[in-house]
Amino acid sequence: MKISVALAYYNGGNYIKEQLDSILKQLGERDEVILSVDGAEDGSLSMLEEWQEKDARLKVIRGPGRGVVSNFAHALSQCEGDIIFLADQDDIWKKDKVKKVRKTMVQTRVMAVLHDASIIDGEGNPTEAPTLFESRNSGPGILKNWWKNSYVGCCMAFRKELLSVVLPIPNMMYMHDYWIGTAAEYVGRVAFLSEPLIDYRRHDHNVTEMHRGSLFFMIKKRLRILLCLPLLKRRAGKWRAEHLEKKKRFC
């Protein structure tokens, strides 16, 4: 069972070595990390290219330069693995994350897995902050997650079959992770692992905030989601019909 890791990169030289070390040590020889670079003005591109020459599992590609959602979508489009993990450039994967997520996939046959995360500061020190699951009251449910999103991408993995439902991601979708998690719910089930399997780094340059935005921003974001959901439902319906037809052929 091949593993792909989709990592969207933008000026992440301060943290990327620690993150890649924590990921690559858990991967097999056939696995891959697709690192899509939207920008490396911090001088980190040469480091990434040197790393790629030393480790064939790391594939550094040029990003589309249209923001984090497009960058993740671009990385996902290049993934060839049976299970696809999402990764941020500044976190740290805990030991056995891949093993535990893969085991859950095999045993439960879910479409996606979401796990908890411990919060660390910019220097990598543990904090007293609640875990991600605690702060977001994480759990399944399309309506529940429309109101308060549980699907944080760096804590997610999903089956490659879901890519045909997920891609392309509409331009008006604010973040990719809610889109992927909801797609998984439309076509199957999502498993929630209460064990924190990454250290989730919070610092001044995070794309995702831990606190709520303004009322106007929250309303705008949810309206965009509502406008996109009919498309996701149609794709999911087509996916289910195609897979039902495949099952009939082999019966």
CSV table of C-alpha atoms in Angstrom, one decimal:
chain,number,residue,atom,x,y,z
A,1,MET,CA,0.0,0.0,0.0
A,2,LYS,CA,1.9,3.1,-1.3
A,3,ILE,CA,1.8,6.3,0.7
A,4,SER,CA,1.8,9.8,-0.8
A,5,VAL,CA,2.3,12.9,1.3
A,6,ALA,CA,1.0,16.2,-0.3
A,7,LEU,CA,2.9,19.2,1.2
A,8,ALA,CA,2.2,22.8,0.1
A,9,TYR,CA,5.3,24.9,0.6
A,10,TYR,CA,5.8,28.7,0.8
A,11,ASN,CA,8.9,30.2,2.4
A,12,GLY,CA,9.1,27.5,5.0
A,13,GLY,CA,12.9,27.2,5.4
A,14,ASN,CA,12.8,27.8,9.2
A,15,TYR,CA,10.9,24.6,9.8
A,16,ILE,CA,10.9,22.3,6.8
A,17,LYS,CA,13.9,20.2,7.7
A,18,GLU,CA,12.4,19.1,11.0
A,19,GLN,CA,9.1,18.3,9.4
A,20,LEU,CA,10.6,16.4,6.5
A,21,ASP,CA,12.8,14.4,8.8
A,22,SER,CA,9.8,13.4,10.9
A,23,ILE,CA,7.9,12.3,7.7
A,24,LEU,CA,10.5,10.6,5.7
A,25,LYS,CA,11.7,8.3,8.5
A,26,GLN,CA,8.2,6.8,8.6
A,27,LEU,CA,8.0,6.1,4.8
A,28,GLY,CA,9.0,3.1,2.8
A,29,GLU,CA,11.2,3.0,-0.3
A,30,ARG,CA,8.2,3.2,-2.7
A,31,ASP,CA,6.4,6.0,-0.9
A,32,GLU,CA,6.7,9.7,-1.9
A,33,VAL,CA,6.5,13.3,-0.6
A,34,ILE,CA,5.1,15.7,-3.2
A,35,LEU,CA,6.3,19.1,-2.2
A,36,SER,CA,4.7,21.9,-4.2
A,37,VAL,CA,6.7,25.2,-4.0
A,38,ASP,CA,4.7,28.4,-4.4
A,39,GLY,CA,7.6,30.5,-3.2
A,40,ALA,CA,11.0,30.2,-1.7
A,41,GLU,CA,12.2,33.8,-1.4
A,42,ASP,CA,13.8,32.8,1.9
A,43,GLY,CA,16.5,31.0,0.0
A,44,SER,CA,15.3,27.5,0.8
A,45,LEU,CA,14.8,26.2,-2.7
A,46,SER,CA,18.4,25.1,-3.1
A,47,MET,CA,18.2,23.1,0.1
A,48,LEU,CA,15.0,21.4,-1.1
A,49,GLU,CA,16.6,20.5,-4.5
A,50,GLU,CA,19.7,19.1,-2.8
A,51,TRP,CA,17.5,17.0,-0.5
A,52,GLN,CA,15.6,15.8,-3.6
A,53,GLU,CA,18.9,14.6,-5.2
A,54,LYS,CA,19.8,12.6,-2.1
A,55,ASP,CA,16.3,11.1,-1.4
A,56,ALA,CA,14.3,10.0,-4.5
A,57,ARG,CA,11.1,9.8,-2.4
A,58,LEU,CA,11.0,13.6,-2.2
A,59,LYS,CA,9.6,15.3,-5.4
A,60,VAL,CA,9.9,19.0,-5.5
A,61,ILE,CA,7.6,20.6,-8.0
A,62,ARG,CA,6.7,24.2,-9.0
A,63,GLY,CA,3.4,25.4,-7.5
A,64,PRO,CA,0.8,27.4,-9.4
A,65,GLY,CA,1.4,30.5,-7.3
A,66,ARG,CA,-2.3,31.1,-6.6
A,67,GLY,CA,-2.5,30.6,-2.8
A,68,VAL,CA,-2.6,27.7,-0.4
A,69,VAL,CA,-5.8,25.9,-1.8
A,70,SER,CA,-4.5,25.8,-5.3
A,71,ASN,CA,-1.1,24.8,-4.1
A,72,PHE,CA,-2.5,21.8,-2.2
A,73,ALA,CA,-4.7,20.9,-5.1
A,74,HIS,CA,-1.6,20.9,-7.4
A,75,ALA,CA,0.3,18.6,-5.0
A,76,LEU,CA,-2.7,16.3,-4.7
A,77,SER,CA,-2.9,16.0,-8.5
A,78,GLN,CA,0.6,14.6,-8.6
A,79,CYS,CA,0.1,12.0,-5.9
A,80,GLU,CA,0.2,8.3,-6.9
A,81,GLY,CA,-0.2,6.6,-3.5
A,82,ASP,CA,-3.1,4.4,-2.3
A,83,ILE,CA,-3.3,6.6,0.9
A,84,ILE,CA,-2.7,10.3,0.7
A,85,PHE,CA,-1.6,12.3,3.7
A,86,LEU,CA,-1.8,16.1,3.9
A,87,ALA,CA,1.1,17.9,5.6
A,88,ASP,CA,1.9,21.5,6.5
A,89,GLN,CA,5.5,22.7,6.2
A,90,ASP,CA,6.0,23.7,9.9
A,91,ASP,CA,4.6,20.8,12.0
A,92,ILE,CA,6.3,17.7,13.3
A,93,TRP,CA,4.9,14.2,12.8
A,94,LYS,CA,4.9,12.0,15.9
A,95,LYS,CA,6.4,8.5,15.7
A,96,ASP,CA,4.2,5.8,14.1
A,97,LYS,CA,1.7,8.3,12.7
A,98,VAL,CA,1.7,6.6,9.3
A,99,LYS,CA,1.5,3.1,10.8
A,100,LYS,CA,-1.4,4.0,13.0
A,101,VAL,CA,-3.4,5.8,10.3
A,102,ARG,CA,-2.8,3.0,7.8
A,103,LYS,CA,-3.9,0.4,10.3
A,104,THR,CA,-7.1,2.3,10.8
A,105,MET,CA,-7.7,2.6,7.1
A,106,VAL,CA,-7.2,-1.2,6.6
A,107,GLN,CA,-9.3,-2.3,9.6
A,108,THR,CA,-12.3,0.1,9.2
A,109,ARG,CA,-12.4,0.6,5.4
A,110,VAL,CA,-13.2,4.3,6.0
A,111,MET,CA,-12.6,6.9,3.2
A,112,ALA,CA,-10.6,9.2,5.5
A,113,VAL,CA,-8.9,9.4,8.9
A,114,LEU,CA,-8.6,12.5,11.1
A,115,HIS,CA,-6.4,12.5,14.2
A,116,ASP,CA,-5.8,14.8,17.1
A,117,ALA,CA,-2.8,17.2,17.4
A,118,SER,CA,-0.8,18.6,20.3
A,119,ILE,CA,-0.1,22.3,20.1
A,120,ILE,CA,3.5,23.6,20.2
A,121,ASP,CA,4.9,27.1,19.9
A,122,GLY,CA,7.1,28.6,17.2
A,123,GLU,CA,10.2,27.3,18.9
A,124,GLY,CA,8.8,23.7,19.1
A,125,ASN,CA,8.0,23.9,22.9
A,126,PRO,CA,4.9,22.2,24.3
A,127,THR,CA,2.1,24.5,25.3
A,128,GLU,CA,-0.8,24.2,27.7
A,129,ALA,CA,-3.3,24.8,25.0
A,130,PRO,CA,-6.1,22.3,24.4
A,131,THR,CA,-5.5,19.8,21.7
A,132,LEU,CA,-7.0,20.4,18.3
A,133,PHE,CA,-9.9,18.0,18.9
A,134,GLU,CA,-10.7,19.7,22.3
A,135,SER,CA,-10.6,23.2,20.8
A,136,ARG,CA,-12.8,22.4,17.9
A,137,ASN,CA,-15.1,19.8,19.4
A,138,SER,CA,-14.1,17.6,16.5
A,139,GLY,CA,-16.4,15.0,15.1
A,140,PRO,CA,-18.3,13.9,11.9
A,141,GLY,CA,-21.3,15.6,10.4
A,142,ILE,CA,-21.6,17.8,7.3
A,143,LEU,CA,-23.7,20.4,9.0
A,144,LYS,CA,-21.6,20.3,12.2
A,145,ASN,CA,-18.4,20.9,10.2
A,146,TRP,CA,-20.0,23.6,8.1
A,147,TRP,CA,-20.6,25.6,11.3
A,148,LYS,CA,-17.2,24.7,13.0
A,149,ASN,CA,-14.7,22.8,10.9
A,150,SER,CA,-13.1,19.7,12.3
A,151,TYR,CA,-11.2,18.9,9.1
A,152,VAL,CA,-7.7,20.4,9.6
A,153,GLY,CA,-5.7,19.2,6.7
A,154,CYS,CA,-2.4,18.5,8.5
A,155,CYS,CA,-4.3,15.9,10.6
A,156,MET,CA,-5.9,14.1,7.6
A,157,ALA,CA,-5.3,11.2,5.3
A,158,PHE,CA,-7.7,9.7,2.7
A,159,ARG,CA,-7.9,7.0,0.0
A,160,LYS,CA,-6.8,7.9,-3.5
A,161,GLU,CA,-10.3,7.0,-4.8
A,162,LEU,CA,-11.5,10.2,-3.3
A,163,LEU,CA,-9.4,12.3,-5.7
A,164,SER,CA,-12.0,12.1,-8.5
A,165,VAL,CA,-14.5,13.7,-6.1
A,166,VAL,CA,-12.1,16.3,-4.6
A,167,LEU,CA,-10.4,17.6,-7.7
A,168,PRO,CA,-10.6,20.2,-9.1
A,169,ILE,CA,-11.3,22.3,-6.0
A,170,PRO,CA,-13.5,25.3,-6.8
A,171,ASN,CA,-11.8,28.7,-6.8
A,172,MET,CA,-14.3,30.1,-4.2
A,173,MET,CA,-13.5,27.4,-1.6
A,174,TYR,CA,-11.8,29.1,1.3
A,175,MET,CA,-9.8,26.0,2.4
A,176,HIS,CA,-9.1,22.6,0.9
A,177,ASP,CA,-9.5,20.6,4.1
A,178,TYR,CA,-13.2,21.1,4.7
A,179,TRP,CA,-13.8,20.2,1.1
A,180,ILE,CA,-11.9,16.9,1.4
A,181,GLY,CA,-13.4,15.9,4.7
A,182,THR,CA,-16.9,16.6,3.4
A,183,ALA,CA,-16.2,14.7,0.2
A,184,ALA,CA,-15.2,11.7,2.4
A,185,GLU,CA,-18.5,12.0,4.3
A,186,TYR,CA,-20.5,12.1,1.2
A,187,VAL,CA,-19.1,8.9,-0.2
A,188,GLY,CA,-18.3,6.9,2.9
A,189,ARG,CA,-17.2,7.4,6.5
A,190,VAL,CA,-14.4,9.2,8.4
A,191,ALA,CA,-12.6,7.7,11.4
A,192,PHE,CA,-11.6,10.1,14.2
A,193,LEU,CA,-8.5,9.1,16.2
A,194,SER,CA,-8.3,10.8,19.6
A,195,GLU,CA,-4.5,10.3,19.8
A,196,PRO,CA,-2.4,13.4,18.9
A,197,LEU,CA,-0.2,12.2,16.0
A,198,ILE,CA,1.5,15.5,15.2
A,199,ASP,CA,2.9,18.5,17.0
A,200,TYR,CA,0.9,21.4,15.5
A,201,ARG,CA,3.1,24.5,15.4
A,202,ARG,CA,1.4,27.8,16.1
A,203,HIS,CA,3.4,31.0,15.2
A,204,ASP,CA,3.0,34.4,13.7
A,205,HIS,CA,2.9,33.2,10.1
A,206,ASN,CA,0.4,30.4,10.2
A,207,VAL,CA,-2.2,30.4,7.4
A,208,THR,CA,-4.9,28.9,9.7
A,209,GLU,CA,-5.9,30.9,12.8
A,210,MET,CA,-6.9,29.2,16.0
A,211,HIS,CA,-9.5,31.9,16.8
A,212,ARG,CA,-12.6,33.0,14.9
A,213,GLY,CA,-12.4,35.8,12.3
A,214,SER,CA,-14.8,38.7,12.0
A,215,LEU,CA,-18.5,38.1,11.6
A,216,PHE,CA,-18.4,39.3,8.0
A,217,PHE,CA,-15.6,36.9,7.2
A,218,MET,CA,-17.4,34.0,8.9
A,219,ILE,CA,-20.6,34.6,7.0
A,220,LYS,CA,-18.7,35.0,3.7
A,221,LYS,CA,-16.8,31.8,4.2
A,222,ARG,CA,-20.0,29.8,5.0
A,223,LEU,CA,-21.9,31.2,2.1
A,224,ARG,CA,-19.0,30.2,-0.3
A,225,ILE,CA,-19.2,26.7,1.1
A,226,LEU,CA,-23.0,26.5,0.6
A,227,LEU,CA,-22.5,27.6,-3.0
A,228,CYS,CA,-20.0,24.8,-3.6
A,229,LEU,CA,-21.7,21.9,-1.8
A,230,PRO,CA,-24.1,21.1,-4.7
A,231,LEU,CA,-21.1,20.5,-7.0
A,232,LEU,CA,-19.6,18.2,-4.4
A,233,LYS,CA,-22.8,16.3,-4.0
A,234,ARG,CA,-23.1,15.7,-7.7
A,235,ARG,CA,-19.5,14.4,-7.9
A,236,ALA,CA,-20.1,12.1,-4.9
A,237,GLY,CA,-23.3,10.8,-6.6
A,238,LYS,CA,-21.4,10.0,-9.7
A,239,TRP,CA,-18.7,8.4,-7.7
A,240,ARG,CA,-21.1,6.1,-5.9
A,241,ALA,CA,-22.9,5.2,-9.1
A,242,GLU,CA,-19.6,4.2,-10.8
A,243,HIS,CA,-18.5,2.1,-7.9
A,244,LEU,CA,-21.8,0.4,-7.6
A,245,GLU,CA,-21.6,-0.5,-11.3
A,246,LYS,CA,-18.1,-1.9,-10.7
A,247,LYS,CA,-19.3,-4.1,-7.9
A,248,LYS,CA,-22.1,-5.5,-10.1
A,249,ARG,CA,-19.6,-6.5,-12.7
A,250,PHE,CA,-17.6,-8.5,-10.3
A,251,CYS,CA,-20.6,-10.2,-8.6
